[in-house]
Short mmCIF file of C-alpha atoms in Angstrom, two decimals:
data_model
loop_
_atom_site.label_atom_id
_atom_site.label_comp_id
_atom_site.label_asym_id
_atom_site.label_seq_id
_atom_site.Cartn_x
_atom_site.Cartn_y
_atom_site.Cartn_z
CA UNK A 923 5.27 -44.08 46.25
CA UNK A 924 9.26 -43.67 44.37
CA UNK A 925 12.31 -45.57 44.88
CA UNK A 926 15.74 -44.01 45.64
CA UNK A 927 18.26 -44.65 43.12
CA UNK A 928 21.17 -42.34 44.10
CA UNK A 929 21.89 -39.66 46.78
CA UNK A 930 24.67 -38.15 48.67
CA UNK A 931 22.60 -39.70 51.71
CA UNK A 932 21.40 -42.59 50.04
CA UNK A 933 18.08 -44.78 51.81
CA UNK A 934 16.50 -44.05 55.38
CA UNK A 935 14.20 -45.04 57.45
CA UNK A 936 11.47 -42.94 59.33
CA UNK A 937 9.54 -40.06 58.87
CA UNK A 938 10.82 -36.48 57.88
CA UNK A 939 8.38 -34.07 57.14
CA UNK A 940 5.97 -34.89 54.89
CA UNK A 941 7.43 -38.52 53.41
CA UNK A 942 8.52 -41.81 54.90
CA UNK A 943 11.63 -43.53 53.86
CA UNK A 944 12.14 -47.46 54.43
CA UNK A 945 13.49 -50.48 52.76
CA UNK A 946 11.11 -52.94 50.65
CA UNK A 947 12.18 -56.45 48.59
CA UNK A 948 15.51 -54.74 48.76
CA UNK A 949 15.29 -51.48 47.60
CA UNK A 950 15.60 -48.00 49.30
CA UNK A 951 11.84 -46.10 48.78
CA UNK A 952 9.95 -43.13 49.72
CA UNK A 953 6.34 -42.24 49.87
CA UNK A 954 4.10 -39.22 51.35
CA UNK A 955 2.19 -39.78 54.79
CA UNK A 956 -1.40 -40.31 53.74
CA UNK A 957 -4.19 -38.20 54.85
CA UNK A 958 -6.14 -39.46 57.55
CA UNK A 959 -9.97 -40.07 56.24
CA UNK A 960 -13.05 -39.14 57.86
CA UNK A 961 -15.07 -41.14 55.65
CA UNK A 962 -16.50 -43.87 57.75
CA UNK A 963 -16.04 -47.60 56.68
CA UNK A 964 -18.62 -49.33 54.37
CA UNK A 965 -20.48 -52.59 55.49
CA UNK A 966 -18.54 -54.07 52.66
CA UNK A 967 -15.00 -52.70 53.83
CA UNK A 968 -15.52 -53.42 57.22
CA UNK A 969 -16.23 -56.91 55.93
CA UNK A 970 -13.26 -57.08 54.12
CA UNK A 971 -11.15 -56.02 57.14
CA UNK A 972 -12.50 -58.69 59.37
CA UNK A 973 -11.11 -61.40 56.43
CA UNK A 974 -8.12 -60.10 56.10
CA UNK A 975 -7.34 -60.11 60.02
CA UNK A 976 -9.20 -63.45 59.84
CA UNK A 977 -6.41 -64.56 57.74
CA UNK A 978 -2.84 -62.42 58.68
CA UNK A 979 -3.97 -64.20 61.92
CA UNK A 980 -3.71 -67.79 61.06
CA UNK A 981 -0.98 -67.50 58.59
CA UNK A 982 1.31 -65.63 60.24
CA UNK A 983 2.73 -68.66 62.52
CA UNK A 984 3.59 -70.49 58.85
CA UNK A 985 5.25 -67.55 57.09
CA UNK A 986 8.41 -69.41 57.34
CA UNK A 987 6.84 -72.47 55.56
CA UNK A 988 4.41 -70.41 53.05
CA UNK A 989 7.73 -68.11 52.49
CA UNK A 990 9.80 -70.98 50.99
CA UNK A 991 7.19 -73.23 49.86
CA UNK A 992 3.69 -71.10 48.52
CA UNK A 993 3.99 -70.48 44.61
CA UNK A 994 6.71 -68.59 43.40
CA UNK A 995 6.88 -65.04 44.63
CA UNK A 996 7.27 -62.68 41.44
CA UNK A 997 7.30 -58.41 41.38
CA UNK A 998 5.13 -57.09 43.68
CA UNK A 999 4.09 -60.18 45.44
CA UNK A 1000 5.98 -62.09 47.87
CA UNK A 1001 4.59 -66.35 48.47
CA UNK A 1002 3.66 -64.91 51.54
CA UNK A 1003 1.53 -62.37 49.87
CA UNK A 1004 -0.07 -64.91 47.45
CA UNK A 1005 -0.54 -67.57 50.57
CA UNK A 1006 -2.48 -64.54 51.94
CA UNK A 1007 -4.45 -63.61 48.57
CA UNK A 1008 -5.49 -67.11 48.09
CA UNK A 1009 -6.91 -68.23 51.68
CA UNK A 1010 -8.98 -64.94 51.74
CA UNK A 1011 -10.65 -65.70 48.21
CA UNK A 1012 -10.40 -69.20 48.32
CA UNK A 1013 -10.84 -70.64 52.00
CA UNK A 1014 -13.06 -68.07 53.64
CA UNK A 1015 -17.00 -68.48 53.91
CA UNK A 1016 -19.41 -65.71 55.52
CA UNK A 1017 -21.98 -66.75 57.63
CA UNK A 1018 -24.16 -63.80 59.17
CA UNK A 1019 -21.89 -61.17 58.44
CA UNK A 1020 -18.85 -63.10 60.26
CA UNK A 1021 -16.21 -64.42 58.19
CA UNK A 1022 -14.75 -68.23 58.68
CA UNK A 1023 -11.69 -70.05 57.79
CA UNK A 1024 -13.01 -73.19 55.23
CA UNK A 1025 -9.98 -75.87 56.34
CA UNK A 1026 -10.65 -78.01 53.94
CA UNK A 1027 -10.06 -75.55 51.02
CA UNK A 1028 -6.88 -74.08 53.29
CA UNK A 1029 -3.64 -74.36 51.09
CA UNK A 1030 -0.14 -74.60 53.47
CA UNK A 1031 1.80 -75.26 50.64
CA UNK A 1032 1.07 -74.92 47.16
CA UNK A 1033 3.62 -76.11 44.35
CA UNK A 1034 4.41 -78.38 41.34
CA UNK A 1035 5.72 -81.36 43.22
CA UNK A 1036 3.68 -84.79 43.25
CA UNK A 1037 1.71 -85.36 46.17
CA UNK A 1038 1.12 -87.65 48.46
CA UNK A 1039 -1.08 -91.14 47.17
CA UNK A 1040 -3.36 -92.54 49.63
CA UNK A 1041 -2.70 -90.44 52.86
CA UNK A 1042 -4.50 -91.18 55.99
CA UNK A 1043 -4.13 -90.12 59.39
CA UNK A 1044 -5.53 -91.68 62.67
CA UNK A 1045 -5.21 -90.83 66.26
CA UNK A 1046 -3.80 -93.25 68.74
CA UNK A 1047 -3.47 -92.70 72.13
CA UNK A 1048 -0.88 -90.54 73.67
CA UNK A 1049 -1.66 -87.38 71.29
CA UNK A 1050 -0.57 -88.85 68.16
CA UNK A 1051 -1.52 -88.89 65.05
CA UNK A 1052 -0.44 -91.60 62.00
CA UNK A 1053 0.23 -90.59 58.96
CA UNK A 1054 0.40 -93.51 56.18
CA UNK A 1055 0.83 -92.97 52.56
CA UNK A 1056 1.60 -95.41 49.22
CA UNK A 1057 4.89 -95.02 47.47
CA UNK A 1058 4.72 -93.10 44.50
CA UNK A 1059 8.42 -92.38 43.91
CA UNK A 1060 8.28 -93.42 40.57
CA UNK A 1061 5.83 -91.35 39.58
CA UNK A 1062 6.43 -87.94 37.88
CA UNK A 1063 8.76 -85.39 39.49
CA UNK A 1064 8.56 -87.19 42.62
CA UNK A 1065 11.71 -88.86 44.22
CA UNK A 1066 11.87 -91.38 46.62
CA UNK A 1067 14.06 -88.59 49.02
CA UNK A 1068 11.28 -85.86 49.20
CA UNK A 1069 10.56 -85.14 52.80
CA UNK A 1070 7.07 -85.11 54.24
CA UNK A 1071 5.92 -82.52 56.41
CA UNK A 1072 3.17 -82.10 58.40
CA UNK A 1073 0.93 -79.07 60.14
CA UNK A 1074 -1.93 -79.50 62.68
CA UNK A 1075 -4.04 -76.78 64.15
CA UNK A 1076 -6.25 -76.64 66.99
CA UNK A 1077 -8.54 -73.46 66.76
CA UNK A 1078 -9.59 -73.95 70.73
CA UNK A 1079 -5.95 -73.30 71.28
CA UNK A 1080 -5.60 -71.09 68.57
CA UNK A 1081 -1.67 -73.06 68.05
CA UNK A 1082 0.02 -75.17 65.68
CA UNK A 1083 2.27 -78.34 65.92
CA UNK A 1084 4.42 -77.89 63.00
CA UNK A 1085 6.25 -81.01 61.96
CA UNK A 1086 9.17 -80.48 59.57
CA UNK A 1087 10.97 -83.28 57.49
CA UNK A 1088 9.40 -86.09 59.14
CA UNK A 1089 9.91 -88.92 57.34
CA UNK A 1090 10.86 -89.71 53.39
CA UNK A 1091 8.57 -90.16 50.94
CA UNK A 1092 9.30 -94.05 50.56
CA UNK A 1093 8.99 -94.06 54.48
CA UNK A 1094 5.03 -94.61 54.68
CA UNK A 1095 4.38 -93.47 57.49
CA UNK A 1096 4.76 -91.03 60.14
CA UNK A 1097 3.35 -90.64 64.50
CA UNK A 1098 3.05 -87.18 64.99
CA UNK A 1099 2.82 -86.46 69.00
CA UNK A 1100 1.37 -83.47 70.14
CA UNK A 1101 1.69 -81.87 73.47
CA UNK A 1102 -0.72 -82.95 76.68
CA UNK A 1103 -2.47 -79.94 76.44
CA UNK A 1104 -3.88 -81.18 73.06
CA UNK A 1105 -5.85 -84.20 74.34
CA UNK A 1106 -9.43 -84.20 74.01
CA UNK A 1107 -8.96 -81.20 71.36
CA UNK A 1108 -10.29 -80.91 67.76
CA UNK A 1109 -6.96 -80.54 65.25
CA UNK A 1110 -6.81 -79.19 61.94
CA UNK A 1111 -3.89 -81.84 59.98
CA UNK A 1112 -2.41 -80.90 56.43
CA UNK A 1113 0.63 -82.72 55.17
CA UNK A 1114 2.78 -81.81 51.98
CA UNK A 1115 6.28 -83.05 50.94
CA UNK A 1116 9.29 -80.92 49.51
CA UNK A 1117 12.60 -81.82 47.44
CA UNK A 1118 15.64 -82.17 49.87
CA UNK A 1119 16.83 -79.01 48.18
CA UNK A 1120 13.88 -77.29 50.04
CA UNK A 1121 13.30 -75.57 46.24
CA UNK A 1122 9.86 -76.85 45.41
CA UNK A 1123 7.13 -78.34 47.49
CA UNK A 1124 3.71 -80.16 47.25
CA UNK A 1125 0.03 -78.70 47.15
CA UNK A 1126 -0.64 -79.38 50.84
CA UNK A 1127 -3.19 -82.16 51.61
CA UNK A 1128 -5.98 -81.64 54.21
CA UNK A 1129 -6.37 -84.76 56.00
CA UNK A 1130 -9.48 -83.48 58.15
CA UNK A 1131 -10.70 -82.46 61.85
CA UNK A 1132 -9.34 -85.26 64.41
CA UNK A 1133 -10.04 -85.36 68.15
CA UNK A 1134 -6.80 -85.98 69.98
CA UNK A 1135 -6.97 -88.64 72.44
#
């Protein structure tokens, strides 16, 4: 891969002869077209590909959140890249050669903002999840105005319910209402805080698997 620094035509996108031009992280680059390989993937390579696909498919709807609130992107690693790497290495288990997500180890956000204190999630009639927590706004770098957000995921439906900025840290409770088609479905739940400037967030808290009623 090469970076284009000068040139009469500047950067270009697409294939020209044996090279491909593209824009990557704000820079114009060129790279050679990879030669097709006739080698068959090994079992280990196939398993890694399955892990990668599983994680990418799961995290794709969360890109906008993780692009803001997953670590700090540096060099060639974006925040989304960091989220993918973390999930593959820490939140995937393999059973009978089939990779599976370990939801209790999944992080939706990752940061150094103070997280929740004694948070609970309880199901209420009408597909409602009630979050409750204690006030820790005087601790560390916490602020009373930090915003609480939550993410719900149904494996059966393959869909997310995303609730951003539903309460402030001192609000101590929030009701999340999911659509009717979640009724009877098991839902994985996470919650996190972010600051009002949207520049930092806490590590997300996993709140368990709840069955909607």
